Amino acid sequence: MLTLYDVSAGYNGVDVVRHISLCVRNNENLSIIGPNGCGKTTLLKAVASLLPFSGDIEIDGRPVVKMKHKEVSRRIAMLCQMSGVYFSYSVFDTVMMGRYLHIKDKLLGLPSERDKALVMECLEAVDLVAEADRPITTLSGGQMQRVFLARTLAQEPEIILLDEPTNHLDLKYQIELIEYLKAWAVHGERAVIGVLHDINLAMKLSDNIMVMKDGEICVQGKVSDVITGSLLENVYDIDVAQYMRESLHKWDCLKQ
């Protein structure tokens, strides 16, 4: 589905990520983890064609550089960290923005009944139907993030890129978000690539996991093969035993 060959990208002529090669198949969930500043977000932006890059990025064998931006946007959607700058649109209208590429009469901007129905389905998926008419500026951070997820889903992409999607969500909605995305990726030609700060959530989402350090791939593969104590100590410089104790306590509290 999505293939990267020797991709490098960065800012102002300086590569932040270097020589990245990977393949994401249909119905796969891939998590990308690594310390702050290792290039995770930069890589997602390159995949979404939001940054220039060297190397090749292909979707189903077609180079994205030969696709129109509209076509790339129809196939790839990116849910970013919240910026803190919003217009006072309603929740419904904000999610409807995800339908823009699909609305035939873009001049008048008139959504069809299917567009409206799909927006409501996306709001139901994130448990915000009751908030459809509220201005987004009145929402909490967690509600806002769920609105942006609904907008991403309304775009009907084949590939969803997630940049720290659980920011501002409480533990309940973190788990629900991960479970929903796992279920979403199972159907049709779909895939999820998520940059996650929380290693536990990355493991819960992923079939496969890629660990980055200093702009390059440190290791990638099945979660059970990749996430080891020695890797966590090497990449994150943490006390693995303490980390695991805190993680187990976190999940035990959720079950109660």
Tab-separated table of N, CA and C in Angstrom, residues 11-172:
chain	number	residue	atom	x	y	z
A	11	TYR	N	14.196	20.634	7.169
A	11	TYR	CA	13.815	22.031	7.086
A	11	TYR	C	15.040	22.872	6.746
A	12	ASN	N	14.817	23.874	5.875
A	12	ASN	CA	15.878	24.818	5.520
A	12	ASN	C	17.140	24.118	5.031
A	13	GLY	N	16.931	23.057	4.255
A	13	GLY	CA	18.061	22.363	3.666
A	13	GLY	C	18.791	21.407	4.579
A	14	VAL	N	18.305	21.234	5.801
A	14	VAL	CA	18.944	20.337	6.763
A	14	VAL	C	18.025	19.138	6.993
A	15	ASP	N	18.494	17.936	6.701
A	15	ASP	CA	17.686	16.732	6.884
A	15	ASP	C	17.536	16.400	8.363
A	16	VAL	N	16.277	16.227	8.765
A	16	VAL	CA	15.974	15.795	10.135
A	16	VAL	C	15.811	14.284	10.180
A	17	VAL	N	15.219	13.719	9.130
A	17	VAL	CA	15.137	12.255	8.996
A	17	VAL	C	15.975	11.847	7.792
A	18	ARG	N	16.612	10.690	7.887
A	18	ARG	CA	17.570	10.292	6.861
A	18	ARG	C	17.417	8.812	6.516
A	19	HIS	N	17.323	8.546	5.213
A	19	HIS	CA	17.414	7.189	4.666
A	19	HIS	C	16.369	6.240	5.278
A	20	ILE	N	15.104	6.706	5.279
A	20	ILE	CA	14.029	5.888	5.827
A	20	ILE	C	13.422	5.019	4.736
A	21	SER	N	13.401	3.731	4.954
A	21	SER	CA	12.751	2.795	4.037
A	21	SER	C	11.808	1.909	4.845
A	22	LEU	N	10.554	1.822	4.402
A	22	LEU	CA	9.585	0.957	5.086
A	22	LEU	C	8.424	0.668	4.158
A	23	CYS	N	7.674	-0.363	4.501
A	23	CYS	CA	6.492	-0.753	3.734
A	23	CYS	C	5.335	-0.972	4.696
A	24	VAL	N	4.204	-0.320	4.436
A	24	VAL	CA	2.996	-0.490	5.236
A	24	VAL	C	1.950	-1.124	4.334
A	25	ARG	N	1.437	-2.262	4.734
A	25	ARG	CA	0.501	-3.026	3.911
A	25	ARG	C	-0.943	-2.710	4.274
A	26	ASN	N	-1.857	-3.156	3.428
A	26	ASN	CA	-3.282	-2.989	3.704
A	26	ASN	C	-3.633	-3.600	5.058
A	27	ASN	N	-4.493	-2.906	5.804
A	27	ASN	CA	-5.013	-3.367	7.094
A	27	ASN	C	-3.946	-3.455	8.177
A	28	GLU	N	-2.848	-2.732	7.993
A	28	GLU	CA	-1.768	-2.747	8.979
A	28	GLU	C	-1.828	-1.500	9.855
A	29	ASN	N	-1.476	-1.666	11.119
A	29	ASN	CA	-1.296	-0.539	12.024
A	29	ASN	C	0.180	-0.482	12.390
A	30	LEU	N	0.810	0.631	12.088
A	30	LEU	CA	2.224	0.822	12.402
A	30	LEU	C	2.359	1.977	13.373
A	31	SER	N	3.059	1.748	14.470
A	31	SER	CA	3.378	2.829	15.403
A	31	SER	C	4.834	3.222	15.243
A	32	ILE	N	5.079	4.522	15.337
A	32	ILE	CA	6.442	5.050	15.293
A	32	ILE	C	6.720	5.691	16.643
A	33	ILE	N	7.746	5.223	17.309
A	33	ILE	CA	8.097	5.755	18.617
A	33	ILE	C	9.556	6.190	18.609
A	34	GLY	N	9.921	6.932	19.626
A	34	GLY	CA	11.289	7.411	19.762
A	34	GLY	C	11.306	8.672	20.589
A	35	PRO	N	12.467	9.084	21.065
A	35	PRO	CA	12.559	10.274	21.918
A	35	PRO	C	12.187	11.543	21.163
A	36	ASN	N	11.866	12.597	21.893
A	36	ASN	CA	11.542	13.887	21.287
A	36	ASN	C	12.690	14.353	20.400
A	37	GLY	N	12.321	14.899	19.233
A	37	GLY	CA	13.327	15.451	18.334
A	37	GLY	C	13.982	14.449	17.407
A	38	CYS	N	13.499	13.193	17.407
A	38	CYS	CA	14.145	12.178	16.574
A	38	CYS	C	13.634	12.183	15.133
A	39	GLY	N	12.591	12.975	14.832
A	39	GLY	CA	12.131	13.109	13.453
A	39	GLY	C	10.812	12.440	13.134
A	40	LYS	N	10.076	12.008	14.145
A	40	LYS	CA	8.827	11.271	13.903
A	40	LYS	C	7.806	12.131	13.151
A	41	THR	N	7.551	13.329	13.635
A	41	THR	CA	6.568	14.210	13.002
A	41	THR	C	7.036	14.649	11.621
A	42	THR	N	8.319	14.911	11.481
A	42	THR	CA	8.871	15.287	10.176
A	42	THR	C	8.618	14.190	9.153
A	43	LEU	N	8.768	12.951	9.560
A	43	LEU	CA	8.530	11.835	8.652
A	43	LEU	C	7.070	11.786	8.220
A	44	LEU	N	6.148	11.968	9.166
A	44	LEU	CA	4.728	11.968	8.808
A	44	LEU	C	4.412	13.085	7.815
A	45	LYS	N	4.977	14.251	8.028
A	45	LYS	CA	4.721	15.376	7.118
A	45	LYS	C	5.235	15.082	5.715
A	46	ALA	N	6.357	14.398	5.623
A	46	ALA	CA	6.877	14.023	4.305
A	46	ALA	C	5.931	13.040	3.627
A	47	VAL	N	5.426	12.058	4.379
A	47	VAL	CA	4.496	11.076	3.825
A	47	VAL	C	3.229	11.761	3.330
A	48	ALA	N	2.780	12.774	4.067
A	48	ALA	CA	1.563	13.503	3.693
A	48	ALA	C	1.812	14.557	2.625
A	49	SER	N	3.039	14.622	2.106
A	49	SER	CA	3.422	15.613	1.088
A	49	SER	C	3.310	17.041	1.598
A	50	LEU	N	3.516	17.218	2.896
A	50	LEU	CA	3.524	18.549	3.492
A	50	LEU	C	4.929	19.113	3.587
A	51	LEU	N	5.929	18.282	3.308
A	51	LEU	CA	7.327	18.695	3.292
A	51	LEU	C	7.994	18.112	2.050
A	52	PRO	N	8.930	18.851	1.443
A	52	PRO	CA	9.713	18.249	0.356
A	52	PRO	C	10.620	17.154	0.910
A	53	PHE	N	10.909	16.176	0.075
A	53	PHE	CA	11.735	15.062	0.524
A	53	PHE	C	12.557	14.538	-0.647
A	54	SER	N	13.610	13.815	-0.328
A	54	SER	CA	14.352	13.070	-1.330
A	54	SER	C	14.040	11.591	-1.154
A	55	GLY	N	14.338	10.798	-2.162
A	55	GLY	CA	13.939	9.402	-2.135
A	55	GLY	C	12.584	9.243	-2.798
A	56	ASP	N	11.898	8.152	-2.534
A	56	ASP	CA	10.614	7.871	-3.170
A	56	ASP	C	9.573	7.456	-2.135
A	57	ILE	N	8.365	8.001	-2.292
A	57	ILE	CA	7.208	7.581	-1.513
A	57	ILE	C	6.133	7.179	-2.516
A	58	GLU	N	5.626	5.963	-2.394
A	58	GLU	CA	4.646	5.445	-3.337
A	58	GLU	C	3.408	4.933	-2.618
A	59	ILE	N	2.255	5.130	-3.250
A	59	ILE	CA	0.999	4.535	-2.797
A	59	ILE	C	0.531	3.577	-3.879
A	60	ASP	N	0.440	2.322	-3.540
A	60	ASP	CA	0.068	1.290	-4.516
A	60	ASP	C	0.934	1.380	-5.764
A	61	GLY	N	2.222	1.616	-5.563
A	61	GLY	CA	3.168	1.635	-6.677
A	61	GLY	C	3.260	2.941	-7.422
A	62	ARG	N	2.446	3.940	-7.066
A	62	ARG	CA	2.478	5.239	-7.750
A	62	ARG	C	3.219	6.259	-6.902
A	63	PRO	N	4.224	6.916	-7.453
A	63	PRO	CA	4.947	7.944	-6.703
A	63	PRO	C	4.031	9.118	-6.352
A	64	VAL	N	4.055	9.559	-5.115
A	64	VAL	CA	3.182	10.662	-4.712
A	64	VAL	C	3.571	11.965	-5.405
A	65	VAL	N	4.828	12.085	-5.816
A	65	VAL	CA	5.256	13.321	-6.489
A	65	VAL	C	4.599	13.453	-7.861
A	66	LYS	N	4.049	12.354	-8.387
A	66	LYS	CA	3.364	12.403	-9.677
A	66	LYS	C	1.849	12.512	-9.515
A	67	MET	N	1.383	12.578	-8.266
A	67	MET	CA	-0.041	12.756	-7.999
A	67	MET	C	-0.341	14.223	-7.732
A	68	LYS	N	-1.547	14.638	-8.078
A	68	LYS	CA	-1.994	15.961	-7.701
A	68	LYS	C	-2.228	15.995	-6.196
A	69	HIS	N	-2.063	17.177	-5.615
A	69	HIS	CA	-2.230	17.309	-4.169
A	69	HIS	C	-3.617	16.836	-3.735
A	70	LYS	N	-4.624	17.103	-4.554
A	70	LYS	CA	-5.991	16.685	-4.221
A	70	LYS	C	-6.090	15.167	-4.109
A	71	GLU	N	-5.406	14.462	-5.008
A	71	GLU	CA	-5.462	13.000	-4.976
A	71	GLU	C	-4.763	12.454	-3.737
A	72	VAL	N	-3.609	13.041	-3.401
A	72	VAL	CA	-2.907	12.610	-2.186
A	72	VAL	C	-3.788	12.842	-0.963
A	73	SER	N	-4.464	13.989	-0.937
A	73	SER	CA	-5.321	14.322	0.208
A	73	SER	C	-6.526	13.395	0.317
A	74	ARG	N	-6.978	12.875	-0.800
A	74	ARG	CA	-8.096	11.929	-0.761
A	74	ARG	C	-7.667	10.583	-0.197
A	75	ARG	N	-6.387	10.271	-0.347
A	75	ARG	CA	-5.917	8.947	0.067
A	75	ARG	C	-5.233	8.959	1.427
A	76	ILE	N	-4.690	10.119	1.814
A	76	ILE	CA	-3.975	10.224	3.092
A	76	ILE	C	-4.553	11.378	3.894
A	77	ALA	N	-4.905	11.123	5.139
A	77	ALA	CA	-5.357	12.170	6.056
A	77	ALA	C	-4.436	12.183	7.263
A	78	MET	N	-4.160	13.365	7.768
A	78	MET	CA	-3.252	13.499	8.901
A	78	MET	C	-3.946	14.198	10.055
A	79	LEU	N	-3.955	13.543	11.202
A	79	LEU	CA	-4.487	14.129	12.425
A	79	LEU	C	-3.312	14.614	13.247
A	80	CYS	N	-3.188	15.930	13.350
A	80	CYS	CA	-2.025	16.530	14.006
A	80	CYS	C	-2.326	16.877	15.458
A	81	GLN	N	-1.276	17.240	16.173
A	81	GLN	CA	-1.454	17.771	17.514
A	81	GLN	C	-2.204	19.096	17.407
A	82	MET	N	-3.010	19.391	18.408
A	82	MET	CA	-3.825	20.598	18.371
A	82	MET	C	-2.933	21.834	18.412
A	83	SER	N	-3.273	22.825	17.598
A	83	SER	CA	-2.452	24.034	17.500
A	83	SER	C	-2.864	25.117	18.483
A	84	GLY	N	-4.109	25.080	18.946
A	84	GLY	CA	-4.583	26.122	19.853
A	84	GLY	C	-5.196	27.311	19.134
A	85	VAL	N	-5.277	27.268	17.789
A	85	VAL	CA	-5.871	28.348	17.011
A	85	VAL	C	-7.077	27.783	16.263
A	86	TYR	N	-8.272	28.312	16.559
A	86	TYR	CA	-9.488	27.761	15.960
A	86	TYR	C	-10.424	28.901	15.568
A	87	PHE	N	-11.301	28.602	14.615
A	87	PHE	CA	-12.408	29.493	14.295
A	87	PHE	C	-13.650	28.956	15.008
A	88	SER	N	-14.606	29.830	15.229
A	88	SER	CA	-15.766	29.450	16.027
A	88	SER	C	-16.834	28.770	15.178
A	89	TYR	N	-16.432	27.715	14.456
A	89	TYR	CA	-17.392	26.918	13.724
A	89	TYR	C	-18.088	25.962	14.682
A	90	SER	N	-19.227	25.446	14.251
A	90	SER	CA	-19.878	24.418	15.052
A	90	SER	C	-19.108	23.102	14.891
A	91	VAL	N	-19.370	22.182	15.794
A	91	VAL	CA	-18.758	20.857	15.702
A	91	VAL	C	-19.121	20.215	14.361
A	92	PHE	N	-20.393	20.297	14.004
A	92	PHE	CA	-20.854	19.695	12.739
A	92	PHE	C	-20.122	20.293	11.549
A	93	ASP	N	-20.033	21.618	11.489
A	93	ASP	CA	-19.393	22.275	10.351
A	93	ASP	C	-17.898	21.975	10.296
A	94	THR	N	-17.270	21.835	11.466
A	94	THR	CA	-15.842	21.507	11.493
A	94	THR	C	-15.599	20.132	10.899
A	95	VAL	N	-16.429	19.167	11.272
A	95	VAL	CA	-16.281	17.821	10.730
A	95	VAL	C	-16.611	17.803	9.236
A	96	MET	N	-17.569	18.625	8.809
A	96	MET	CA	-17.940	18.698	7.402
A	96	MET	C	-16.755	19.146	6.538
A	97	MET	N	-15.805	19.865	7.108
A	97	MET	CA	-14.624	20.274	6.343
A	97	MET	C	-13.878	19.068	5.772
A	98	GLY	N	-13.979	17.947	6.464
A	98	GLY	CA	-13.351	16.744	5.962
A	98	GLY	C	-13.978	16.224	4.686
A	99	ARG	N	-15.179	16.703	4.371
A	99	ARG	CA	-15.886	16.262	3.157
A	99	ARG	C	-15.586	17.147	1.960
A	100	TYR	N	-14.816	18.212	2.133
A	100	TYR	CA	-14.665	19.209	1.072
A	100	TYR	C	-14.194	18.581	-0.238
A	101	LEU	N	-13.234	17.671	-0.172
A	101	LEU	CA	-12.700	17.072	-1.395
A	101	LEU	C	-13.732	16.212	-2.113
A	102	HIS	N	-14.781	15.807	-1.395
A	102	HIS	CA	-15.789	14.922	-1.973
A	102	HIS	C	-17.033	15.676	-2.446
A	103	ILE	N	-17.155	16.933	-2.057
A	103	ILE	CA	-18.336	17.714	-2.442
A	103	ILE	C	-18.206	18.130	-3.906
A	104	LYS	N	-19.151	17.739	-4.724
A	104	LYS	CA	-19.058	17.984	-6.161
A	104	LYS	C	-19.183	19.454	-6.488
A	105	ASP	N	-20.137	20.125	-5.880
A	105	ASP	CA	-20.353	21.541	-6.171
A	105	ASP	C	-19.547	22.366	-5.168
A	106	LYS	N	-18.240	22.467	-5.397
A	106	LYS	CA	-17.385	23.168	-4.434
A	106	LYS	C	-17.596	24.679	-4.480
A	107	LEU	N	-18.100	25.198	-5.633
A	107	LEU	CA	-18.313	26.631	-5.757
A	107	LEU	C	-19.360	27.100	-4.761
A	108	LEU	N	-20.481	26.383	-4.699
A	108	LEU	CA	-21.532	26.738	-3.759
A	108	LEU	C	-21.313	26.089	-2.396
A	109	GLY	N	-20.491	25.046	-2.355
A	109	GLY	CA	-20.183	24.386	-1.090
A	109	GLY	C	-21.371	23.707	-0.459
A	110	LEU	N	-22.222	23.091	-1.274
A	110	LEU	CA	-23.433	22.476	-0.757
A	110	LEU	C	-23.212	20.981	-0.548
A	111	PRO	N	-23.188	20.525	0.681
A	111	PRO	CA	-23.020	19.089	0.926
A	111	PRO	C	-24.280	18.323	0.579
A	112	SER	N	-24.088	17.078	0.173
A	112	SER	CA	-25.218	16.216	-0.150
A	112	SER	C	-25.769	15.599	1.133
A	113	GLU	N	-26.898	14.903	0.985
A	113	GLU	CA	-27.456	14.204	2.139
A	113	GLU	C	-26.494	13.116	2.624
A	114	ARG	N	-25.774	12.505	1.684
A	114	ARG	CA	-24.791	11.500	2.093
A	114	ARG	C	-23.669	12.150	2.902
A	115	ASP	N	-23.214	13.338	2.475
A	115	ASP	CA	-22.180	14.047	3.226
A	115	ASP	C	-22.646	14.309	4.662
A	116	LYS	N	-23.878	14.771	4.786
A	116	LYS	CA	-24.410	15.081	6.117
A	116	LYS	C	-24.535	13.822	6.967
A	117	ALA	N	-25.020	12.750	6.345
A	117	ALA	CA	-25.175	11.495	7.083
A	117	ALA	C	-23.823	10.958	7.531
A	118	LEU	N	-22.810	11.080	6.668
A	118	LEU	CA	-21.484	10.578	7.016
A	118	LEU	C	-20.883	11.381	8.160
A	119	VAL	N	-21.105	12.691	8.151
A	119	VAL	CA	-20.611	13.526	9.257
A	119	VAL	C	-21.227	13.073	10.574
A	120	MET	N	-22.512	12.792	10.570
A	120	MET	CA	-23.159	12.326	11.799
A	120	MET	C	-22.630	10.955	12.224
A	121	GLU	N	-22.329	10.095	11.273
A	121	GLU	CA	-21.727	8.802	11.607
A	121	GLU	C	-20.368	8.986	12.267
A	122	CYS	N	-19.589	9.929	11.764
A	122	CYS	CA	-18.270	10.192	12.337
A	122	CYS	C	-18.384	10.794	13.735
A	123	LEU	N	-19.375	11.652	13.942
A	123	LEU	CA	-19.600	12.212	15.275
A	123	LEU	C	-20.055	11.127	16.246
A	124	GLU	N	-20.862	10.200	15.761
A	124	GLU	CA	-21.288	9.090	16.608
A	124	GLU	C	-20.093	8.220	16.992
A	125	ALA	N	-19.166	8.053	16.059
A	125	ALA	CA	-17.993	7.211	16.321
A	125	ALA	C	-17.124	7.774	17.440
A	126	VAL	N	-17.139	9.106	17.602
A	126	VAL	CA	-16.323	9.722	18.654
A	126	VAL	C	-17.183	10.228	19.816
A	127	ASP	N	-18.460	9.825	19.841
A	127	ASP	CA	-19.366	10.127	20.944
A	127	ASP	C	-19.580	11.629	21.117
A	128	LEU	N	-19.861	12.315	19.994
A	128	LEU	CA	-20.078	13.763	20.060
A	128	LEU	C	-21.343	14.201	19.317
A	129	VAL	N	-22.266	13.298	19.085
A	129	VAL	CA	-23.499	13.669	18.389
A	129	VAL	C	-24.244	14.761	19.150
A	130	ALA	N	-24.280	14.667	20.460
A	130	ALA	CA	-25.011	15.644	21.274
A	130	ALA	C	-24.386	17.033	21.213
A	131	GLU	N	-23.127	17.101	20.780
A	131	GLU	CA	-22.424	18.389	20.731
A	131	GLU	C	-22.383	18.967	19.319
A	132	ALA	N	-23.133	18.423	18.387
A	132	ALA	CA	-23.001	18.780	16.971
A	132	ALA	C	-23.169	20.269	16.711
A	133	ASP	N	-24.045	20.935	17.446
A	133	ASP	CA	-24.329	22.350	17.183
A	133	ASP	C	-23.499	23.309	18.042
A	134	ARG	N	-22.671	22.777	18.915
A	134	ARG	CA	-21.865	23.649	19.783
A	134	ARG	C	-20.688	24.244	19.024
A	135	PRO	N	-20.342	25.516	19.301
A	135	PRO	CA	-19.096	26.075	18.737
A	135	PRO	C	-17.904	25.317	19.302
A	136	ILE	N	-16.926	25.020	18.454
A	136	ILE	CA	-15.802	24.225	18.944
A	136	ILE	C	-14.977	24.984	19.978
A	137	THR	N	-15.094	26.303	19.984
A	137	THR	CA	-14.348	27.095	20.962
A	137	THR	C	-14.865	26.908	22.385
A	138	THR	N	-16.013	26.259	22.546
A	138	THR	CA	-16.563	26.016	23.887
A	138	THR	C	-16.222	24.618	24.401
A	139	LEU	N	-15.487	23.840	23.610
A	139	LEU	CA	-15.200	22.460	23.988
A	139	LEU	C	-13.936	22.352	24.822
A	140	SER	N	-13.839	21.242	25.536
A	140	SER	CA	-12.597	20.934	26.242
A	140	SER	C	-11.560	20.449	25.240
A	141	GLY	N	-10.314	20.364	25.693
A	141	GLY	CA	-9.260	19.891	24.812
A	141	GLY	C	-9.508	18.487	24.314
A	142	GLY	N	-9.998	17.616	25.194
A	142	GLY	CA	-10.291	16.252	24.792
A	142	GLY	C	-11.403	16.169	23.772
A	143	GLN	N	-12.472	16.967	23.983
A	143	GLN	CA	-13.571	16.990	23.010
A	143	GLN	C	-13.087	17.511	21.664
A	144	MET	N	-12.235	18.544	21.716
A	144	MET	CA	-11.716	19.124	20.479
A	144	MET	C	-10.928	18.096	19.680
A	145	GLN	N	-10.096	17.322	20.361
A	145	GLN	CA	-9.301	16.315	19.668
A	145	GLN	C	-10.205	15.271	19.014
A	146	ARG	N	-11.302	14.934	19.669
A	146	ARG	CA	-12.241	13.969	19.091
A	146	ARG	C	-12.961	14.564	17.878
A	147	VAL	N	-13.229	15.867	17.904
A	147	VAL	CA	-13.813	16.531	16.733
A	147	VAL	C	-12.855	16.424	15.543
A	148	PHE	N	-11.577	16.675	15.787
A	148	PHE	CA	-10.600	16.621	14.701
A	148	PHE	C	-10.420	15.194	14.185
A	149	LEU	N	-10.561	14.213	15.071
A	149	LEU	CA	-10.531	12.826	14.613
A	149	LEU	C	-11.737	12.555	13.713
A	150	ALA	N	-12.908	13.035	14.112
A	150	ALA	CA	-14.112	12.853	13.286
A	150	ALA	C	-13.941	13.514	11.925
A	151	ARG	N	-13.323	14.688	11.896
A	151	ARG	CA	-13.062	15.372	10.615
A	151	ARG	C	-12.128	14.531	9.738
A	152	THR	N	-11.128	13.921	10.364
A	152	THR	CA	-10.212	13.048	9.630
A	152	THR	C	-10.944	11.841	9.049
A	153	LEU	N	-11.829	11.244	9.844
A	153	LEU	CA	-12.597	10.099	9.376
A	153	LEU	C	-13.549	10.490	8.244
A	154	ALA	N	-14.114	11.702	8.323
A	154	ALA	CA	-15.047	12.172	7.297
A	154	ALA	C	-14.365	12.329	5.941
A	155	GLN	N	-13.059	12.476	5.965
A	155	GLN	CA	-12.304	12.600	4.720
A	155	GLN	C	-12.296	11.291	3.933
A	156	GLU	N	-12.648	10.182	4.590
A	156	GLU	CA	-12.658	8.849	3.987
A	156	GLU	C	-11.316	8.492	3.345
A	157	PRO	N	-10.230	8.621	4.103
A	157	PRO	CA	-8.923	8.295	3.543
A	157	PRO	C	-8.679	6.794	3.539
A	158	GLU	N	-7.640	6.397	2.862
A	158	GLU	CA	-7.174	5.019	2.929
A	158	GLU	C	-6.092	4.867	3.995
A	159	ILE	N	-5.360	5.946	4.231
A	159	ILE	CA	-4.270	5.938	5.204
A	159	ILE	C	-4.480	7.103	6.163
A	160	ILE	N	-4.479	6.809	7.449
A	160	ILE	CA	-4.548	7.862	8.464
A	160	ILE	C	-3.197	7.972	9.152
A	161	LEU	N	-2.667	9.183	9.176
A	161	LEU	CA	-1.432	9.485	9.885
A	161	LEU	C	-1.794	10.191	11.183
A	162	LEU	N	-1.288	9.701	12.281
A	162	LEU	CA	-1.620	10.246	13.595
A	162	LEU	C	-0.368	10.801	14.260
A	163	ASP	N	-0.420	12.064	14.625
A	163	ASP	CA	0.707	12.671	15.331
A	163	ASP	C	0.285	12.946	16.763
A	164	GLU	N	0.657	12.057	17.675
A	164	GLU	CA	0.281	12.156	19.087
A	164	GLU	C	-1.233	12.365	19.231
A	165	PRO	N	-2.049	11.442	18.716
A	165	PRO	CA	-3.499	11.649	18.684
A	165	PRO	C	-4.165	11.624	20.049
A	166	THR	N	-3.493	11.089	21.070
A	166	THR	CA	-4.129	10.974	22.383
A	166	THR	C	-3.841	12.167	23.284
A	167	ASN	N	-3.103	13.155	22.772
A	167	ASN	CA	-2.908	14.372	23.562
A	167	ASN	C	-4.263	14.968	23.939
A	168	HIS	N	-4.396	15.404	25.173
A	168	HIS	CA	-5.605	16.054	25.694
A	168	HIS	C	-6.755	15.074	25.955
A	169	LEU	N	-6.560	13.779	25.702
A	169	LEU	CA	-7.611	12.806	25.979
A	169	LEU	C	-7.365	12.139	27.321
A	170	ASP	N	-8.447	11.928	28.081
A	170	ASP	CA	-8.273	11.170	29.311
A	170	ASP	C	-8.098	9.697	28.959
A	171	LEU	N	-7.776	8.891	29.956
A	171	LEU	CA	-7.402	7.506	29.701
A	171	LEU	C	-8.511	6.726	29.009
A	172	LYS	N	-9.767	6.988	29.407
A	172	LYS	CA	-10.901	6.280	28.796
A	172	LYS	C	-10.933	6.511	27.299
